[in-house]
Amino acid sequence: MGRVSQAQAQENRARVVATASRLFREHGTGVSVADLMQAAGLTQGGFYKQFASKEALVEEAAAHAFTELAALRTVELREHDGRPRAARQGLIDQYLSPRHRDDAGGGCPAAALAADMARDPGQAAREVYTEGVREFAGWLADDTGDGLARLATLVGGLLLARATEGSELSDEILRAAHAALSDGG
């Protein structure tokens, strides 16, 4: 089989990063390189042609996930005619929904990767994660500067709801966190 073109190699790399981003959010960064490459539809041998290490991929996958989150914030602003307060509330509504709870792979990297980042993912990945959390908290902040408290409530509520999924408590947790963060709450 011949060599792939530079354009195909870039496309393959992007596919691996996107697949890793989804799988790491669903299952954690312990996903094997073999399983990851299979899910991306590529051979395991191609991994080390694209990435120096799995740690390097974790870093890129985390950055990819936070870029997706930033894009969602931009969509919220656009959908709410540039009104930050309404956009924040729209994001909170989506974040604390059963749909988001049930879609870890497409969901928030702050919540999905928290445990892995706490376990020593490598300095570069932790820096990407830390910056993503800082940016998200900054976006959630208003005049009171309570972005970190809002983010902690969002992430904590989502993690607890996911951990109790399938029970009434899961939905109660989503509602309680939502009430705590809603404009009227």
CSV table of C-alpha atoms in Angstrom, one decimal:
chain,number,residue,atom,x,y,z
A,1,MET,CA,0.0,0.0,0.0
A,2,GLY,CA,1.4,3.4,-1.0
A,3,ARG,CA,2.1,6.4,1.2
A,4,VAL,CA,-0.8,8.7,1.9
A,5,SER,CA,-0.7,12.3,0.7
A,6,GLN,CA,0.0,15.2,3.1
A,7,ALA,CA,-3.6,16.2,2.8
A,8,GLN,CA,-4.8,12.7,3.7
A,9,ALA,CA,-2.4,12.5,6.6
A,10,GLN,CA,-3.8,15.8,8.0
A,11,GLU,CA,-7.4,14.5,7.5
A,12,ASN,CA,-6.5,11.3,9.3
A,13,ARG,CA,-4.9,13.2,12.2
A,14,ALA,CA,-7.9,15.4,12.5
A,15,ARG,CA,-10.1,12.3,12.5
A,16,VAL,CA,-8.0,10.7,15.3
A,17,VAL,CA,-8.1,13.8,17.4
A,18,ALA,CA,-11.9,14.2,17.1
A,19,THR,CA,-12.4,10.5,17.8
A,20,ALA,CA,-10.1,10.6,20.8
A,21,SER,CA,-11.9,13.7,22.1
A,22,ARG,CA,-15.2,11.9,22.0
A,23,LEU,CA,-13.9,8.6,23.4
A,24,PHE,CA,-11.9,10.3,26.2
A,25,ARG,CA,-15.0,12.1,27.3
A,26,GLU,CA,-17.0,8.9,27.2
A,27,HIS,CA,-14.6,6.5,28.7
A,28,GLY,CA,-11.6,8.4,30.0
A,29,THR,CA,-8.1,8.7,28.8
A,30,GLY,CA,-7.4,5.1,29.5
A,31,VAL,CA,-8.8,4.1,26.1
A,32,SER,CA,-6.2,2.1,24.3
A,33,VAL,CA,-4.4,3.3,21.2
A,34,ALA,CA,-5.7,0.2,19.4
A,35,ASP,CA,-9.3,0.8,20.3
A,36,LEU,CA,-9.0,4.5,19.5
A,37,MET,CA,-7.5,3.9,16.1
A,38,GLN,CA,-10.1,1.2,15.3
A,39,ALA,CA,-12.8,3.7,16.2
A,40,ALA,CA,-11.2,6.2,13.9
A,41,GLY,CA,-11.1,3.6,11.1
A,42,LEU,CA,-7.3,3.6,10.9
A,43,THR,CA,-4.6,1.1,11.7
A,44,GLN,CA,-2.7,1.2,15.0
A,45,GLY,CA,0.6,1.5,13.2
A,46,GLY,CA,-0.4,4.9,11.9
A,47,PHE,CA,-0.7,6.4,15.4
A,48,TYR,CA,3.0,7.0,16.0
A,49,LYS,CA,3.4,8.5,12.5
A,50,GLN,CA,0.9,11.2,13.7
A,51,PHE,CA,1.6,11.6,17.4
A,52,ALA,CA,4.8,11.6,19.5
A,53,SER,CA,2.9,9.8,22.3
A,54,LYS,CA,-0.6,9.1,23.7
A,55,GLU,CA,0.0,12.0,26.1
A,56,ALA,CA,0.4,14.3,23.1
A,57,LEU,CA,-2.9,13.1,21.8
A,58,VAL,CA,-4.6,13.6,25.2
A,59,GLU,CA,-3.4,17.2,25.0
A,60,GLU,CA,-4.8,17.7,21.5
A,61,ALA,CA,-8.0,15.9,22.2
A,62,ALA,CA,-8.6,18.1,25.3
A,63,ALA,CA,-7.9,21.3,23.2
A,64,HIS,CA,-10.3,20.0,20.6
A,65,ALA,CA,-13.1,19.4,23.2
A,66,PHE,CA,-12.6,22.9,24.7
A,67,THR,CA,-12.7,24.4,21.2
A,68,GLU,CA,-16.1,22.7,20.6
A,69,LEU,CA,-17.3,24.1,23.9
A,70,ALA,CA,-16.2,27.6,22.9
A,71,ALA,CA,-18.1,27.2,19.6
A,72,LEU,CA,-21.2,26.3,21.6
A,73,ARG,CA,-20.8,29.5,23.6
A,74,THR,CA,-20.5,31.5,20.4
A,75,VAL,CA,-23.7,29.8,19.1
A,76,GLU,CA,-25.5,30.7,22.3
A,77,LEU,CA,-24.5,34.4,22.0
A,78,ARG,CA,-25.7,34.5,18.4
A,79,GLU,CA,-29.0,32.8,19.2
A,80,HIS,CA,-29.5,35.3,22.0
A,81,ASP,CA,-28.7,38.4,19.9
A,82,GLY,CA,-25.4,39.0,21.6
A,83,ARG,CA,-27.0,39.3,25.1
A,84,PRO,CA,-24.4,37.6,27.5
A,85,ARG,CA,-26.9,37.0,30.3
A,86,ALA,CA,-29.4,35.3,28.1
A,87,ALA,CA,-26.6,33.3,26.4
A,88,ARG,CA,-25.3,32.2,29.8
A,89,GLN,CA,-28.8,31.1,30.8
A,90,GLY,CA,-29.3,29.2,27.5
A,91,LEU,CA,-26.0,27.4,28.0
A,92,ILE,CA,-27.0,26.5,31.6
A,93,ASP,CA,-30.3,25.2,30.3
A,94,GLN,CA,-28.6,22.9,27.9
A,95,TYR,CA,-25.8,21.9,30.2
A,96,LEU,CA,-28.1,20.8,33.0
A,97,SER,CA,-30.4,18.8,30.7
A,98,PRO,CA,-30.9,15.0,30.5
A,99,ARG,CA,-29.7,15.2,26.9
A,100,HIS,CA,-26.3,16.6,28.0
A,101,ARG,CA,-26.1,14.2,30.9
A,102,ASP,CA,-26.7,11.3,28.5
A,103,ASP,CA,-24.1,12.4,25.9
A,104,ALA,CA,-20.7,12.3,27.7
A,105,GLY,CA,-18.9,11.9,24.4
A,106,GLY,CA,-20.3,15.1,23.0
A,107,GLY,CA,-20.4,16.9,26.3
A,108,CYS,CA,-18.4,19.2,28.4
A,109,PRO,CA,-14.7,18.4,28.7
A,110,ALA,CA,-14.5,20.2,32.1
A,111,ALA,CA,-16.7,17.5,33.6
A,112,ALA,CA,-15.7,14.5,31.4
A,113,LEU,CA,-12.0,14.9,31.8
A,114,ALA,CA,-11.8,16.1,35.4
A,115,ALA,CA,-10.9,12.8,37.0
A,116,ASP,CA,-8.3,12.0,34.4
A,117,MET,CA,-6.7,15.4,34.7
A,118,ALA,CA,-6.5,14.9,38.5
A,119,ARG,CA,-4.6,11.7,37.9
A,120,ASP,CA,-1.5,13.1,36.1
A,121,PRO,CA,-2.3,13.2,32.4
A,122,GLY,CA,1.0,15.0,31.7
A,123,GLN,CA,1.8,18.6,32.2
A,124,ALA,CA,0.8,19.8,28.7
A,125,ALA,CA,-2.6,18.2,28.9
A,126,ARG,CA,-3.2,19.6,32.3
A,127,GLU,CA,-2.3,23.1,31.1
A,128,VAL,CA,-4.7,22.8,28.2
A,129,TYR,CA,-7.4,21.6,30.6
A,130,THR,CA,-6.7,24.4,33.1
A,131,GLU,CA,-6.9,27.1,30.4
A,132,GLY,CA,-10.1,25.6,29.1
A,133,VAL,CA,-11.7,25.7,32.6
A,134,ARG,CA,-10.4,29.2,33.2
A,135,GLU,CA,-11.9,30.4,29.9
A,136,PHE,CA,-15.3,28.7,30.5
A,137,ALA,CA,-15.5,30.2,34.0
A,138,GLY,CA,-14.6,33.6,32.6
A,139,TRP,CA,-17.5,33.3,30.1
A,140,LEU,CA,-19.9,32.3,32.9
A,141,ALA,CA,-18.9,35.3,35.0
A,142,ASP,CA,-21.0,38.4,35.2
A,143,ASP,CA,-20.7,41.6,37.2
A,144,THR,CA,-20.4,39.6,40.4
A,145,GLY,CA,-17.5,37.6,39.1
A,146,ASP,CA,-19.0,34.3,40.2
A,147,GLY,CA,-17.9,32.3,37.1
A,148,LEU,CA,-15.9,29.8,39.1
A,149,ALA,CA,-18.9,29.1,41.4
A,150,ARG,CA,-21.2,28.7,38.4
A,151,LEU,CA,-18.8,26.4,36.7
A,152,ALA,CA,-18.3,24.3,39.9
A,153,THR,CA,-22.1,24.0,40.2
A,154,LEU,CA,-22.5,23.0,36.6
A,155,VAL,CA,-19.7,20.4,36.6
A,156,GLY,CA,-20.6,19.0,40.0
A,157,GLY,CA,-24.3,18.8,39.1
A,158,LEU,CA,-23.5,17.1,35.8
A,159,LEU,CA,-21.1,14.6,37.4
A,160,LEU,CA,-23.5,13.7,40.2
A,161,ALA,CA,-26.4,13.3,37.7
A,162,ARG,CA,-24.3,11.1,35.5
A,163,ALA,CA,-23.2,9.0,38.4
A,164,THR,CA,-26.8,8.4,39.5
A,165,GLU,CA,-28.2,8.1,36.0
A,166,GLY,CA,-31.2,5.8,35.8
A,167,SER,CA,-32.6,7.0,39.1
A,168,GLU,CA,-35.0,9.7,40.1
A,169,LEU,CA,-32.1,11.3,42.0
A,170,SER,CA,-30.3,12.0,38.7
A,171,ASP,CA,-33.1,14.3,37.4
A,172,GLU,CA,-33.5,15.9,40.8
A,173,ILE,CA,-29.8,16.8,40.8
A,174,LEU,CA,-30.1,18.4,37.4
A,175,ARG,CA,-33.2,20.4,38.5
A,176,ALA,CA,-31.5,21.5,41.8
A,177,ALA,CA,-28.3,22.7,40.1
A,178,HIS,CA,-30.4,24.4,37.4
A,179,ALA,CA,-32.5,26.2,40.0
A,180,ALA,CA,-29.3,27.4,41.8
A,181,LEU,CA,-28.0,28.9,38.6
A,182,SER,CA,-31.1,30.2,37.0
A,183,ASP,CA,-31.8,33.9,36.8
A,184,GLY,CA,-34.6,33.6,39.3
A,185,GLY,CA,-32.7,31.2,41.5
